[in-house]
Short mmCIF file of C-alpha atoms in Angstrom, two decimals:
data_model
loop_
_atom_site.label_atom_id
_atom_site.label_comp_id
_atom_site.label_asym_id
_atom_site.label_seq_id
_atom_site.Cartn_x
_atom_site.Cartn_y
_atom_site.Cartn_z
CA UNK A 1 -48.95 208.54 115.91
CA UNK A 2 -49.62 206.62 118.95
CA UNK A 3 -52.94 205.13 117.44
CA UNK A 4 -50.28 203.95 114.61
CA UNK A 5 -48.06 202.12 117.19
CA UNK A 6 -50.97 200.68 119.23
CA UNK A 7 -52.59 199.48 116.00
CA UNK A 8 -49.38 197.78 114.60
CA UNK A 9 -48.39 195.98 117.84
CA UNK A 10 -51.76 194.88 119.49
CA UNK A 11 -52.20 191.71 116.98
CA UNK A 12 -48.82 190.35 117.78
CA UNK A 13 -49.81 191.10 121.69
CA UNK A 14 -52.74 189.44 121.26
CA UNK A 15 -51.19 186.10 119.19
CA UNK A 16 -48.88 186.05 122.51
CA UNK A 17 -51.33 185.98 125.46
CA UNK A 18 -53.39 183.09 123.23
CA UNK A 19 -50.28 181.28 122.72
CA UNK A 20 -49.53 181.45 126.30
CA UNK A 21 -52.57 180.74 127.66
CA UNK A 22 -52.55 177.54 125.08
CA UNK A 23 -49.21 176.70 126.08
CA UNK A 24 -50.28 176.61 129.78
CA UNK A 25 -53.85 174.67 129.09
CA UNK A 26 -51.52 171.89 127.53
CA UNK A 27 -49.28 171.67 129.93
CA UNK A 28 -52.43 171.07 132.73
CA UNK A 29 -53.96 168.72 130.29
CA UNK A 30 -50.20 166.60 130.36
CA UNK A 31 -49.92 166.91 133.68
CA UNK A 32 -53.25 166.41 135.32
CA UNK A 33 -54.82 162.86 135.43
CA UNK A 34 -57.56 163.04 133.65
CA UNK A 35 -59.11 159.14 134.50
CA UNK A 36 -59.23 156.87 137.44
CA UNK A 37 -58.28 153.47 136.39
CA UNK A 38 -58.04 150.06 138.44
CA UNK A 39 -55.10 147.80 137.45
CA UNK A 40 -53.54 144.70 137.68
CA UNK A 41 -50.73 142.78 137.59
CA UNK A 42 -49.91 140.19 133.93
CA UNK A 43 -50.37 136.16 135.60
CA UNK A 44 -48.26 133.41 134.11
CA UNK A 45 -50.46 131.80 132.08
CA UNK A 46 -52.09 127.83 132.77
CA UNK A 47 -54.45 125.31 131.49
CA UNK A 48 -56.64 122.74 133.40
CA UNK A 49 -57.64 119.49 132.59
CA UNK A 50 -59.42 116.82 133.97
CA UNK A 51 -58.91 113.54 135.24
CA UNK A 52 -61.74 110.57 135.33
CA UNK A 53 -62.15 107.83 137.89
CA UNK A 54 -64.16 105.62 139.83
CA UNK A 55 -65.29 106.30 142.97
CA UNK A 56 -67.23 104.41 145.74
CA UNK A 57 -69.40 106.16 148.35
CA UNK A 58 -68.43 104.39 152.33
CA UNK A 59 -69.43 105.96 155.42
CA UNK A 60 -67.13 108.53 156.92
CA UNK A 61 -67.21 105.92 160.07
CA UNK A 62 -68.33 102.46 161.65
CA UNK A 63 -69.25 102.30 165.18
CA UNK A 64 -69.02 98.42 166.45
CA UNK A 65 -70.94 98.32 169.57
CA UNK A 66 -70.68 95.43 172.52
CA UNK A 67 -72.29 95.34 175.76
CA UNK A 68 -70.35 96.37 178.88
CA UNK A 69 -70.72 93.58 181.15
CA UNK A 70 -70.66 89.75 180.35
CA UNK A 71 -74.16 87.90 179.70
CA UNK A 72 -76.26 85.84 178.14
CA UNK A 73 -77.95 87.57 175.01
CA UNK A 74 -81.94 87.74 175.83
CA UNK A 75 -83.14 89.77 172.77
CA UNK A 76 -81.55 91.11 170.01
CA UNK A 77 -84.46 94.12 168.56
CA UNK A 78 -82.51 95.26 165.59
CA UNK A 79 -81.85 93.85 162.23
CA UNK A 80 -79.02 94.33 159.55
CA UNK A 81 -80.08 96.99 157.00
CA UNK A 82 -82.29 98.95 159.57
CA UNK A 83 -81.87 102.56 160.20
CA UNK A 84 -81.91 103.43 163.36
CA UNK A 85 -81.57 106.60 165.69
CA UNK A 86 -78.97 107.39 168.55
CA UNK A 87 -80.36 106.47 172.25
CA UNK A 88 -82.37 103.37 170.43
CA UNK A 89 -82.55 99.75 172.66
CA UNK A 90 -80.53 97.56 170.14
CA UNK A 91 -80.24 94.13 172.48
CA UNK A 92 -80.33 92.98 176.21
CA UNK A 93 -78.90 90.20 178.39
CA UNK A 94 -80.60 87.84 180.50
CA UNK A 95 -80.72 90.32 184.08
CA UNK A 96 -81.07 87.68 186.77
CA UNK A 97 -77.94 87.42 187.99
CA UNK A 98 -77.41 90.95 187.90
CA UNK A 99 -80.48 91.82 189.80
CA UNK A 100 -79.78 88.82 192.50
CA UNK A 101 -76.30 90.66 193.21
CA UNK A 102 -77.89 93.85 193.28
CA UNK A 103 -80.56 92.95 195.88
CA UNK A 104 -78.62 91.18 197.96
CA UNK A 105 -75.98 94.32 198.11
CA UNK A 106 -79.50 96.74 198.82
CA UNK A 107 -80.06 94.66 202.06
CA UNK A 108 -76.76 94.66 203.28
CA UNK A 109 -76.10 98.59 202.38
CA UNK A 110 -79.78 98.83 204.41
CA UNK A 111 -78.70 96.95 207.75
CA UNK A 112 -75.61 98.82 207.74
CA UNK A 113 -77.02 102.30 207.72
CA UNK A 114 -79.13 101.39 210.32
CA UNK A 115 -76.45 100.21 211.96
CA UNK A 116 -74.75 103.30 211.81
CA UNK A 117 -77.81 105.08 212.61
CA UNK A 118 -77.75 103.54 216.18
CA UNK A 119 -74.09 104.06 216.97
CA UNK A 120 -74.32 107.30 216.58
CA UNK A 121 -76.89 107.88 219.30
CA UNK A 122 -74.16 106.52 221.17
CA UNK A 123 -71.53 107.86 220.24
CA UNK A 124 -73.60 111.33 221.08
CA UNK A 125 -74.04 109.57 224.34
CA UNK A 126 -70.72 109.25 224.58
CA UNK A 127 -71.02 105.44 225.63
CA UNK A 128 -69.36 104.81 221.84
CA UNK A 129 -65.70 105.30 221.04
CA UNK A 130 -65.37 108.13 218.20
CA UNK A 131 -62.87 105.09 216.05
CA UNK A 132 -65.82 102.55 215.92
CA UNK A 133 -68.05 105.18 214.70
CA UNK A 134 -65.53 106.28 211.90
CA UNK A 135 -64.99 102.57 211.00
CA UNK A 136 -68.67 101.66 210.45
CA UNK A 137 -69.00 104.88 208.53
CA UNK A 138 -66.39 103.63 205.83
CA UNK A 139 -68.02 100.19 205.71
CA UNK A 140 -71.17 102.13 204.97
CA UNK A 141 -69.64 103.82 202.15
CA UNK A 142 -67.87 101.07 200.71
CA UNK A 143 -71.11 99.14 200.30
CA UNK A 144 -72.80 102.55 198.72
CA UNK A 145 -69.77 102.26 195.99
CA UNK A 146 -70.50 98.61 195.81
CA UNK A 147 -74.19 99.18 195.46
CA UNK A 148 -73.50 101.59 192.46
CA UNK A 149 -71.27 99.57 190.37
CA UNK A 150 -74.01 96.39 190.86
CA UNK A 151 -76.61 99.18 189.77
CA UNK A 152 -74.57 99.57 186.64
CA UNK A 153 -73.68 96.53 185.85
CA UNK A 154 -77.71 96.10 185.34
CA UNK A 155 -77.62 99.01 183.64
CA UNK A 156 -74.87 97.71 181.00
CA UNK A 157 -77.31 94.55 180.05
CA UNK A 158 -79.19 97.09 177.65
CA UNK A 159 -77.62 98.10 174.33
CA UNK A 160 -78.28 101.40 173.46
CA UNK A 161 -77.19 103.39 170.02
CA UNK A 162 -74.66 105.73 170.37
CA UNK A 163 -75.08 107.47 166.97
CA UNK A 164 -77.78 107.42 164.24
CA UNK A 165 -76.85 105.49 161.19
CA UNK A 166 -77.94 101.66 159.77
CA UNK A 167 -76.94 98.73 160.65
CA UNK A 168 -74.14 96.96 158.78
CA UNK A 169 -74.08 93.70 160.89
CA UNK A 170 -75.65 91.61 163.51
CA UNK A 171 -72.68 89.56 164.94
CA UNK A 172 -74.90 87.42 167.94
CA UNK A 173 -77.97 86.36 168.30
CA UNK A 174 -80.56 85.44 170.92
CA UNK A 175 -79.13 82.83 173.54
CA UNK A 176 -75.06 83.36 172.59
CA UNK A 177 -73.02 84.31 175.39
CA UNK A 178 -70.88 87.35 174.63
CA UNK A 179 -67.99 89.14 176.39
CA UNK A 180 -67.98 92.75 177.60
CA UNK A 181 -66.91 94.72 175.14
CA UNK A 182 -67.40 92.44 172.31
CA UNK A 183 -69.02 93.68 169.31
CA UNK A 184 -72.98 92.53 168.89
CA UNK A 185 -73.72 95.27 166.22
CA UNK A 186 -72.07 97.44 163.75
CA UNK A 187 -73.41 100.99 162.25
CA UNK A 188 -72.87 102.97 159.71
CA UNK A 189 -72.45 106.52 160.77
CA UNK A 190 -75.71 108.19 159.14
CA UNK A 191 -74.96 111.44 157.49
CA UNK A 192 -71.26 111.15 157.64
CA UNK A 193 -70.21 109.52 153.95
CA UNK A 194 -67.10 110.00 151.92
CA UNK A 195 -66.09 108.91 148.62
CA UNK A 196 -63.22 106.75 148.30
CA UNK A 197 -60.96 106.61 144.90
CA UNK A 198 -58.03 104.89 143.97
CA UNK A 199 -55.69 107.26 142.17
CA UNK A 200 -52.90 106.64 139.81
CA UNK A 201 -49.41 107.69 140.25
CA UNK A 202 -49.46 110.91 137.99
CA UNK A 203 -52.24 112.59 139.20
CA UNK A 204 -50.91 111.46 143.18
CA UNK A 205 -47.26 113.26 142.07
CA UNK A 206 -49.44 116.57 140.57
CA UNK A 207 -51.61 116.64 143.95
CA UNK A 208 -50.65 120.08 144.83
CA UNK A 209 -51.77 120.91 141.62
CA UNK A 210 -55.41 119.59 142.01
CA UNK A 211 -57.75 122.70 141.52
CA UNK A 212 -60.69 121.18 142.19
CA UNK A 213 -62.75 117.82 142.19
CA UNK A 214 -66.47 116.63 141.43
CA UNK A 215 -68.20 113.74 142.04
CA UNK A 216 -71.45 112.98 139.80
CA UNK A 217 -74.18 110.20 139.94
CA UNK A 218 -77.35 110.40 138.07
CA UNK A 219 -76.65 113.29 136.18
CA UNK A 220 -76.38 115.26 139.26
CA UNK A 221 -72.89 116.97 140.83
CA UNK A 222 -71.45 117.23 143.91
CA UNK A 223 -68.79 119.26 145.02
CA UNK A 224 -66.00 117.42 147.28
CA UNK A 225 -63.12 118.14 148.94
CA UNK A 226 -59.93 115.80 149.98
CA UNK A 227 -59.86 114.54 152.95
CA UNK A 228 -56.85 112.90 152.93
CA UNK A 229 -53.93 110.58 150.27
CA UNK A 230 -52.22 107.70 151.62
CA UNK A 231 -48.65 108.05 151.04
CA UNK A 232 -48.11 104.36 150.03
CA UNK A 233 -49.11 102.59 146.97
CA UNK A 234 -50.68 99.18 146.80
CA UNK A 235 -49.65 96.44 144.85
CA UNK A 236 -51.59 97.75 141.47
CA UNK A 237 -49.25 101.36 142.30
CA UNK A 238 -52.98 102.91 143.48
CA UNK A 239 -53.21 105.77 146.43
CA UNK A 240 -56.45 105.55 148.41
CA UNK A 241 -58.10 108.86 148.89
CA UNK A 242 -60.89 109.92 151.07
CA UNK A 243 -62.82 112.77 149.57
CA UNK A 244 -65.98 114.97 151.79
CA UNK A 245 -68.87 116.15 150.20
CA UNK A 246 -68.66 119.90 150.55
CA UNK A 247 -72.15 119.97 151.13
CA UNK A 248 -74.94 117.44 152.55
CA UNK A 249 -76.01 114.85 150.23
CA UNK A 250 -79.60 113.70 149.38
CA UNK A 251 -80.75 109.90 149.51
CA UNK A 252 -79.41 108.67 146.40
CA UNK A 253 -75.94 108.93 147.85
CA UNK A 254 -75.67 105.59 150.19
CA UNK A 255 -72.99 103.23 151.12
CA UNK A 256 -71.95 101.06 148.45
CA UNK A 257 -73.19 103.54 145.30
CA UNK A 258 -70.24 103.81 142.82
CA UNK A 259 -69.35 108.16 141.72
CA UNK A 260 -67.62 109.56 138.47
CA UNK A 261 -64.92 110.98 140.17
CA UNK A 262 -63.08 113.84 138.53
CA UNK A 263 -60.20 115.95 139.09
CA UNK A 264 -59.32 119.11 138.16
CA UNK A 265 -55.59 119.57 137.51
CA UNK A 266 -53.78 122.94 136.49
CA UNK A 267 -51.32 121.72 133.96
CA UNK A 268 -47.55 123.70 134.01
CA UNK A 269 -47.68 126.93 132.81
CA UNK A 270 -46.61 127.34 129.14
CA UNK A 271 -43.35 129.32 128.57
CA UNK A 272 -43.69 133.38 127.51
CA UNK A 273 -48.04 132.61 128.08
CA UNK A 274 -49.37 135.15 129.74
CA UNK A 275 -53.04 135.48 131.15
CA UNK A 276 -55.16 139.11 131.26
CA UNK A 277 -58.63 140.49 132.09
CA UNK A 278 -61.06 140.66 129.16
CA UNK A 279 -61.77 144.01 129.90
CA UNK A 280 -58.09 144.95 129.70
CA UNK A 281 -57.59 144.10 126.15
CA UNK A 282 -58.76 146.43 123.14
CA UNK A 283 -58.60 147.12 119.70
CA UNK A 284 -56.43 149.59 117.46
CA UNK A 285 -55.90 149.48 113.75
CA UNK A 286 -56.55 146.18 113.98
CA UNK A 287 -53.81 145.11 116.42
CA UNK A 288 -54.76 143.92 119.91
CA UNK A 289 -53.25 146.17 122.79
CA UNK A 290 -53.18 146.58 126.58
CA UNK A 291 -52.44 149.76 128.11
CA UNK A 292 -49.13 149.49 130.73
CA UNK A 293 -48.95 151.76 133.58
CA UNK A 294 -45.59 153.67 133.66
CA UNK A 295 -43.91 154.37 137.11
CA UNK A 296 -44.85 157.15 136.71
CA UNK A 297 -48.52 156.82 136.12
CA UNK A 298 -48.80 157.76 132.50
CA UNK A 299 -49.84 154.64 129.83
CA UNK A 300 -48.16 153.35 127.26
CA UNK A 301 -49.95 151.12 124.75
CA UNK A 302 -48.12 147.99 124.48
CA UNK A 303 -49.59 145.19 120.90
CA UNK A 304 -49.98 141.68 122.41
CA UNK A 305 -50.99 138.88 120.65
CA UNK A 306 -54.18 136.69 121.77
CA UNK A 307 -53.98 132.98 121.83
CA UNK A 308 -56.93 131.89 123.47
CA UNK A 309 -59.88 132.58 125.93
CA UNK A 310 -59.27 130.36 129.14
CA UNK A 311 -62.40 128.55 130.85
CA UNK A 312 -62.39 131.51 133.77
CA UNK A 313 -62.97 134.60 131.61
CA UNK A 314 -59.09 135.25 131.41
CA UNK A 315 -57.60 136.07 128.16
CA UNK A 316 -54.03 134.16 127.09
CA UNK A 317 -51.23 136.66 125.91
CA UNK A 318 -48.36 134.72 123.59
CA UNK A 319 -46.40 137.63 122.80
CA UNK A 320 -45.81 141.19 123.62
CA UNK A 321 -45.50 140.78 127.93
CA UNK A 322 -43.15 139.35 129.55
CA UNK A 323 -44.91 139.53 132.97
CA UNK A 324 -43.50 141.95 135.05
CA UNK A 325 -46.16 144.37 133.76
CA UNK A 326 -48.68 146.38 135.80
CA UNK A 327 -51.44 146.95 132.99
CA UNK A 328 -55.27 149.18 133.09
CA UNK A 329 -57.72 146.07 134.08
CA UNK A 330 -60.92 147.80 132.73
CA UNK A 331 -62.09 150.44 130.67
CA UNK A 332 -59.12 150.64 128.43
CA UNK A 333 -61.25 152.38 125.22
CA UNK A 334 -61.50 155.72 127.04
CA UNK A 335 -57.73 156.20 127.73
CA UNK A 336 -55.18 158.10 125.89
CA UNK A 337 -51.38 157.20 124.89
CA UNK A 338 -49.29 159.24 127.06
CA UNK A 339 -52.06 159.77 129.50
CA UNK A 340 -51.10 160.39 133.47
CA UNK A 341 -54.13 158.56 135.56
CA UNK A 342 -54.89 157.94 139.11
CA UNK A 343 -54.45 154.68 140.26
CA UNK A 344 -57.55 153.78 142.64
CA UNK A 345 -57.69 150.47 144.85
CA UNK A 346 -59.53 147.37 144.28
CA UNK A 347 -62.13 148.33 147.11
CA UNK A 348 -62.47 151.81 146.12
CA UNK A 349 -66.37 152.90 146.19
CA UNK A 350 -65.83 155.47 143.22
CA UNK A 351 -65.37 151.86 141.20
CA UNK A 352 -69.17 151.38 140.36
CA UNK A 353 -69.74 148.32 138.72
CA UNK A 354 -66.20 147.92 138.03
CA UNK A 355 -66.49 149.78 134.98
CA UNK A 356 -62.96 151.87 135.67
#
């Protein structure tokens, strides 16, 4: 009789525990993550476009140079066009005037240290007065200063180069008397050049929204960056900017060379556009879908609709976001409706390849 019992009850026992232990195995797989997924947030959507000009390449900076002193020119050793390096002779003046004063100021500044000299053997003789040691002294050391500035007055009648660069101009020539500090020769800062445009007034009114610009001559690009926009217009409504190559230039790029000139404007974003990660979008029964991240942490597959592909890899979402959206950025075939995941960081190590 008990066999009976045991053998009419242990099936339904049976059906119970696997039920159970189903019931639980379901509830671990709903509950558990079971991926690690990176994700981002949807971007308002942009295009760019670019803008052509003219440029023309100047030097960054023009040193005029003039001799220090007042003179006769003797020799002028440069000529316009020339390159030359910084500490190079340029021109001199005619010296004998300043070497006459000079002399002249040696012997005197000689006598008087002697003088000096002998007083005080005097003075430690006591047969001198300590006052007219003390006032010979100063005399001495007025004529020293004197002496100096004579010494570099001589020293001013050679022109030297203060930077490296070429000569723009020659402005005096052998036998001309100049001024000190009148400008004999001009240079053009070597390695220091700068593009300068004249832009119209739409693209100076969108200039926080220029992305990028690039100069090109001879088939050959260079990246720049502004320097700076004059906030006034001339008479043709033109701004003058100033634009640095990012990078050093080669020889082709001298003073006077005209540059394509572009810039690289983002245009205003287009209303309800969207922009995602490539890898973020996938395909099911033929709709396009992105998977949204819940609060909390399960997905929820969302149908957008693709407009385009933009220049930086981005795809452009028309319809089905409306940007407040935290969405899977990668990996999005191997995911599950409903499905709790871990959310790792951007810098997470586990992300190998960034193929999560």
């Amino acid at each position: 009789m008990k066999r009976h019992l045991f053998s009419l009850f242990y099936p339904s026992l049976v059906a119970a525990v696997m039920m159970s232990s189903a019931c639980s195995h379901s509830s671990e797989q709903t509950t558990a993550p079971r991926h690690s997924v990176l994700t981002t947030t949807v971007m308002t959507s942009g295009s760019t476009s670019a803008k052509s000009l003219t440029g023309i390449v100047n030097e960054r900076a023009t040193v005029q140079l003039g001799f220090k002193t007042a003179g006769q020119i003797e020799n002028v050793l440069v000529k316009e066009g020339q390159y030359i390096k910084a500490g190079q002779l340029l021109a001199t003046l005619d010296t004998k005037d300043y070497k006459l004063q000079l002399q002249a100021t040696q012997i005197q500044y000689d006598q008087t240290q002697r003088e000096v000299e002998r007083l005080k053997k005097l003075y430690e003789g006591k047969a001198l007065p300590g006052n007219d040691l003390d006032k010979a002294e100063s005399g001495l050391r007025q004529l020293a200063v004197q002496l100096q500035s004579y010494k570099n007055q001589l020293a001013y009648t050679r022109l030297m180069a203060s930077t490296s660069g070429y000569v723009q101009s020659v402005n005096f020539h052998r036998g001309e008397m100049v001024n000190a500090g009148t400008p004999v020769v001009s240079i053009l800062c070597s390695g220091q050049m700068q593009v300068e445009v004249n832009i119209p007034i739409n693209i100076y009114q969108q200039r926080s929204h220029i992305r990028g610009i690039r100069c090109t001559l001879a088939g050959k690009t260079y990246a720049m960056r502004l320097a700076s926009i004059t906030p006034k217009a001339d008479n043709n409504q033109l701004y003058k900017a100033l634009l640095n190559f990012v990078s050093a230039t080669d020889k082709q790029i001298t003073p006077g060379v005209n540059m394509d000139v572009e810039f690289i404007m983002t245009e205003q974003a287009a209303i309800g556009y969207h922009s995602v990660p490539l890898g973020s979008v996938f395909e099911q029964n033929g709709r396009h879908c992105v998977w949204v991240v819940n609060a909390d942490s399960t997905l929820s597959c969302r149908e957008v609709t693709v407009t385009d592909m933009a220049s930086d890899g981005m795809v452009v979402i028309s319809g089905g976001l409306d940007g407040s959206e935290t969405i899977v950025k990668a990996g999005a075939h191997t995911l599950q409706d409903g499905e709790r995941v871990k959310i790792i960081e951007q810098t997470s190590q586990t992300n190998v390849g960034g193929l999560l």
